[in-house]
Short mmCIF file of C-alpha atoms in Angstrom, two decimals:
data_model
loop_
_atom_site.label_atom_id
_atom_site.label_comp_id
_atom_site.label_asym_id
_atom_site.label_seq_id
_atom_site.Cartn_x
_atom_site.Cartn_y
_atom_site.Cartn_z
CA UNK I 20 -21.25 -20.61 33.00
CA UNK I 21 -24.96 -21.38 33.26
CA UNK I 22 -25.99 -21.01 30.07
CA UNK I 23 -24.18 -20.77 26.65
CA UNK I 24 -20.83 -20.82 26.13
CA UNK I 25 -17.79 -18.45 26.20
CA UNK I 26 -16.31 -17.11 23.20
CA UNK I 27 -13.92 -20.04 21.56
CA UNK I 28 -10.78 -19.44 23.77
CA UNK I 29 -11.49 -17.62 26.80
CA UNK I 30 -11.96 -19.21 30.09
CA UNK I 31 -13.97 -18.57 33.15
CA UNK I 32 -11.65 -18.70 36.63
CA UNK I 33 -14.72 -20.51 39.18
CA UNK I 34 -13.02 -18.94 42.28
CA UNK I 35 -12.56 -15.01 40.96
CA UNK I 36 -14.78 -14.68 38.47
CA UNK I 37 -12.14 -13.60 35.40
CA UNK I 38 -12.19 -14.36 32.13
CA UNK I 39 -9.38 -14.54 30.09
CA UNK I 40 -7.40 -15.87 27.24
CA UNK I 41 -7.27 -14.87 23.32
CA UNK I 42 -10.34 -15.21 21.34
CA UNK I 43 -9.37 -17.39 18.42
CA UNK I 44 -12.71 -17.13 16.49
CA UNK I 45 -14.89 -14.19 15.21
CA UNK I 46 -18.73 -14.13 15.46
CA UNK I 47 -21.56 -13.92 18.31
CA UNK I 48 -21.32 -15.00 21.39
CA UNK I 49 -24.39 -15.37 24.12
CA UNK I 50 -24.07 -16.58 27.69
CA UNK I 51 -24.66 -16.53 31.07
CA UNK I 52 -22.54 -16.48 34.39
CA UNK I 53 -23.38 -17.93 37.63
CA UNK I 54 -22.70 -17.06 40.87
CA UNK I 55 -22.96 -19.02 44.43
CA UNK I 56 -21.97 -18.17 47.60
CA UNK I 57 -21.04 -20.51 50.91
CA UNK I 58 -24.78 -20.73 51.35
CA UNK I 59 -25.84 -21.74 48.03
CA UNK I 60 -26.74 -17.75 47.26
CA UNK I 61 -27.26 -17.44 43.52
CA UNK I 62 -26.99 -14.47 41.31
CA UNK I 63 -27.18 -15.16 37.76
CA UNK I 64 -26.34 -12.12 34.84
CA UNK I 65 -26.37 -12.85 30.94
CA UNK I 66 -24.05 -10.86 28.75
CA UNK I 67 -23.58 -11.17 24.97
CA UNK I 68 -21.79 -9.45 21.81
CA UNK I 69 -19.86 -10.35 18.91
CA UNK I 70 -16.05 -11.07 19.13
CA UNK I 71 -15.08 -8.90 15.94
CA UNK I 72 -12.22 -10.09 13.48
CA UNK I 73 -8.65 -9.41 13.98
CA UNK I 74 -7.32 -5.74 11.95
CA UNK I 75 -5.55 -6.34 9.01
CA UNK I 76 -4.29 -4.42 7.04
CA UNK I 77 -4.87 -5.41 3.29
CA UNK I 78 -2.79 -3.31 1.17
CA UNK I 79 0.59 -5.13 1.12
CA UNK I 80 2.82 -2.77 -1.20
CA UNK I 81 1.71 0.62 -2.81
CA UNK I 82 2.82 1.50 -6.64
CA UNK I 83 6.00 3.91 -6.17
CA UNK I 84 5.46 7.71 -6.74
CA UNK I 85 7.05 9.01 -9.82
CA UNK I 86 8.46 12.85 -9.24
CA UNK I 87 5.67 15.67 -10.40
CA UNK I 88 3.43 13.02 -10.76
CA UNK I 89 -0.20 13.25 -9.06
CA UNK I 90 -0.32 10.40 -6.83
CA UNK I 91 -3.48 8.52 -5.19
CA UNK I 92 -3.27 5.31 -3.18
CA UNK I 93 -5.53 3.87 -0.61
CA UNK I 94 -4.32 1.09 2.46
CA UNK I 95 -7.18 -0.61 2.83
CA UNK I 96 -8.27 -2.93 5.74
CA UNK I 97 -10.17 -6.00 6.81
CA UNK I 98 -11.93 -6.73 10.04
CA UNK I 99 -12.03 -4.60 13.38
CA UNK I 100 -14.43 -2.44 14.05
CA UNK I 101 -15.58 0.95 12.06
CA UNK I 102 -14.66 3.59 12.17
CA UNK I 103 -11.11 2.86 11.53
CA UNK I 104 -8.41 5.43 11.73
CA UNK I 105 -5.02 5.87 9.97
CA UNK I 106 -1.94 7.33 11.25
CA UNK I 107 2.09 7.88 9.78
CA UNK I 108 3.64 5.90 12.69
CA UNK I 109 7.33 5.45 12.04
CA UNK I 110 9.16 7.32 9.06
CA UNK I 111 7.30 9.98 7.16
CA UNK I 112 6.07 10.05 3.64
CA UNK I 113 7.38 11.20 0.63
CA UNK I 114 7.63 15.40 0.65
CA UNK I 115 4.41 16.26 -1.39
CA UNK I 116 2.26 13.53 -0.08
CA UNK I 117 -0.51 13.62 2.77
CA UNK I 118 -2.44 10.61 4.53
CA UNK I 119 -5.99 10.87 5.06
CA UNK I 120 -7.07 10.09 8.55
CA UNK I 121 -10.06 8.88 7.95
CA UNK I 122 -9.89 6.74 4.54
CA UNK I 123 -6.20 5.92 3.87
CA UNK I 124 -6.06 7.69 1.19
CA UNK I 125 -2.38 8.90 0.59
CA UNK I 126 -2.47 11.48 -2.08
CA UNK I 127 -0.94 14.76 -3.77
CA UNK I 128 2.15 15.65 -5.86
CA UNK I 129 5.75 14.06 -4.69
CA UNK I 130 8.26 17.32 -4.97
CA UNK I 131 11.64 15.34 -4.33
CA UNK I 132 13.35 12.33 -5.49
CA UNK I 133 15.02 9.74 -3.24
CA UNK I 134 14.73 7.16 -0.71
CA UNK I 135 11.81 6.77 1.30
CA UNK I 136 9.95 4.35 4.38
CA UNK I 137 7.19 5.03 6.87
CA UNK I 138 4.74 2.96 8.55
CA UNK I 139 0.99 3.61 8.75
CA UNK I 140 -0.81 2.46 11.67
CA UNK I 141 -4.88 1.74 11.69
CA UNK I 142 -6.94 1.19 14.68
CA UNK I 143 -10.24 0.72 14.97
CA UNK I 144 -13.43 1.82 17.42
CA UNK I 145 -12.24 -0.42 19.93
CA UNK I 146 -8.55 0.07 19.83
CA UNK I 147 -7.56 -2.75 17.91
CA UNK I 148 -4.15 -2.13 15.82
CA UNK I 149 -2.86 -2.90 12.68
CA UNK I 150 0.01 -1.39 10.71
CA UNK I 151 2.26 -2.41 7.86
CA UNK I 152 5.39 -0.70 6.19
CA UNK I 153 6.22 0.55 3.27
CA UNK I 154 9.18 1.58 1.32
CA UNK I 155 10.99 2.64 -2.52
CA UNK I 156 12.46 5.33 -4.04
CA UNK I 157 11.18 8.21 -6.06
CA UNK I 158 13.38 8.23 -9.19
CA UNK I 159 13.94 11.78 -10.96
CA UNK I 160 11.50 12.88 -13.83
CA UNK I 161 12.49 10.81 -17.15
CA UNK I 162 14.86 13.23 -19.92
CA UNK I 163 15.62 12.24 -22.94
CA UNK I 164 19.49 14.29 -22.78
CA UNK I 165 20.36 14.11 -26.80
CA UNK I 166 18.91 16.87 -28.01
CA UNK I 167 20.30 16.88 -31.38
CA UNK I 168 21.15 14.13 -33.79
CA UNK I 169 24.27 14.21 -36.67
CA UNK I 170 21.91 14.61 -39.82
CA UNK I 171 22.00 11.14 -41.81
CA UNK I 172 23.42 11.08 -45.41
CA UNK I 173 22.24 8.96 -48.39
CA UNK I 174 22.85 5.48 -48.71
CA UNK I 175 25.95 6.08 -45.53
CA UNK I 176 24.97 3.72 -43.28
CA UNK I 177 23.61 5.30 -39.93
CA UNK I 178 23.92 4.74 -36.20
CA UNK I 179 22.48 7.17 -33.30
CA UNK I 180 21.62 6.03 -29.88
CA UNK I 181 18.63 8.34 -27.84
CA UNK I 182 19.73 8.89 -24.20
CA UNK I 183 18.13 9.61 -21.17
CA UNK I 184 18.60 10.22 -17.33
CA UNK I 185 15.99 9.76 -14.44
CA UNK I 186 13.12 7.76 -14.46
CA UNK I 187 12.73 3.94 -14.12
CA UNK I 188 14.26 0.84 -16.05
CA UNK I 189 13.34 -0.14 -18.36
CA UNK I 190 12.47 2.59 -20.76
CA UNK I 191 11.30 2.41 -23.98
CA UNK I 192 11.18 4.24 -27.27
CA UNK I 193 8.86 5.21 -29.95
CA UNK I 194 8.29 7.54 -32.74
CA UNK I 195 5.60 10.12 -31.60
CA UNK I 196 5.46 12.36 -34.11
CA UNK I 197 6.43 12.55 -37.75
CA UNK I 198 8.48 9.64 -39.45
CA UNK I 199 12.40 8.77 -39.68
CA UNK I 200 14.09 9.07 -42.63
CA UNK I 201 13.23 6.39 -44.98
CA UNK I 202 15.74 3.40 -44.20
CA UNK I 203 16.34 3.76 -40.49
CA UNK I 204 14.73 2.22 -38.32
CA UNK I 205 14.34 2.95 -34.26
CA UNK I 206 14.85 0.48 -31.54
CA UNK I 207 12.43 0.45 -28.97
CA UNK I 208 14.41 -1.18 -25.88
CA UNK I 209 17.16 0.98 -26.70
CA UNK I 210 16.57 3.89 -28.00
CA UNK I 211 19.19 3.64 -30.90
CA UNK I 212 18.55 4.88 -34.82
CA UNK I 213 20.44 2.91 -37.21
CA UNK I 214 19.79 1.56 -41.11
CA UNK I 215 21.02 3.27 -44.13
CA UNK I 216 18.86 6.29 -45.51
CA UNK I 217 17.25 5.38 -49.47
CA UNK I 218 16.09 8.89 -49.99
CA UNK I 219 17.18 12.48 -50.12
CA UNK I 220 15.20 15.19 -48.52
#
């Protein structure tokens, strides 16, 4: 090397002429190599570029799809070389769902409940490769499964419990619409009606 320096961790062989070894810093890089023959023949060439930083893949867990739910989550990157490119490679996603090539993107409308896992792979312009997996379950759409309640009686102390099936723990409760009878009271962790009613109608 006649001039410059090689990229931080590479190495020039004098007698072939390779360079090798793992580049262990990003940035530019300018220099010049040398050669001499047996009779002190010189040929000199320059060469420089930028050593570009190591793929990564950024996006460490994605938010689990809920059934019938739009869905739209992006893996996102960090160094390489653009473009970048994104690929399923192990596994498959969740029936309903579709991975953008180009952006990451992982969108649309999961259609069935259950386990899932895949692996998406990124590489960039120059072949570098990154991937990460992922994996969850989609739970079943949220029901509330009492559809009727015992109708409270005046001053008879009164206890219902709401239940449900599907959806995610914890669920909570809330009056949406209208008002209890005055006296009860709803619990919102667990869903259950209880107090003593004060007034007819």
């Amino acid at each position: 090397v006649s001039a410059g320096s090689l990229p931080t961790g590479l190495s020039l062989n004098t007698s072939t002429g390779a360079i090798t070894g793992t580049p262990t810093a990003a940035g530019s890089y300018s220099f010049t190599v040398q050669a001499a023959d047996a009779n002190s023949i010189v040929a000199t060439q320059a060469y420089s570029g930028t050593v570009a930083a190591a793929l990564t893949i950024t996006t460490t867990t994605l938010p689990t799809p809920a059934l019938s739910a739009a869905y739209s989550q992006t893996v996102s990157t960090s160094g390489g070389t653009a473009p970048v490119t994104f690929t399923v490679s192990a596994g498959s996603l969740p029936a309903g769902l579709s991975l953008d090539s180009a952006t990451g993107a992982i969108t649309g409308t999961p259609t069935a409940a259950g386990a899932y896992s895949f692996s998406i792979q990124a590489t960039d312009a120059n072949s570098l490769v990154a991937s990460h997996a992922y994996s969850g379950s989609i739970a079943t759409a949220l029901a509330i499964t009492t559809t009727s309640l015992p109708t409270p009686a005046l001053s008879t102390a009164y206890s219902q419990t709401i239940a449900t099936s599907g959806g995610t723990a914890p669920v909570t409760f809330a009056v949406s619409a209208g008002s209890l009878p005055t006296g009860l009271s709803l619990n919102a962790s667990t869903g259950a009606i209880t107090g003593t009613p004060t007034a007819a109608g």
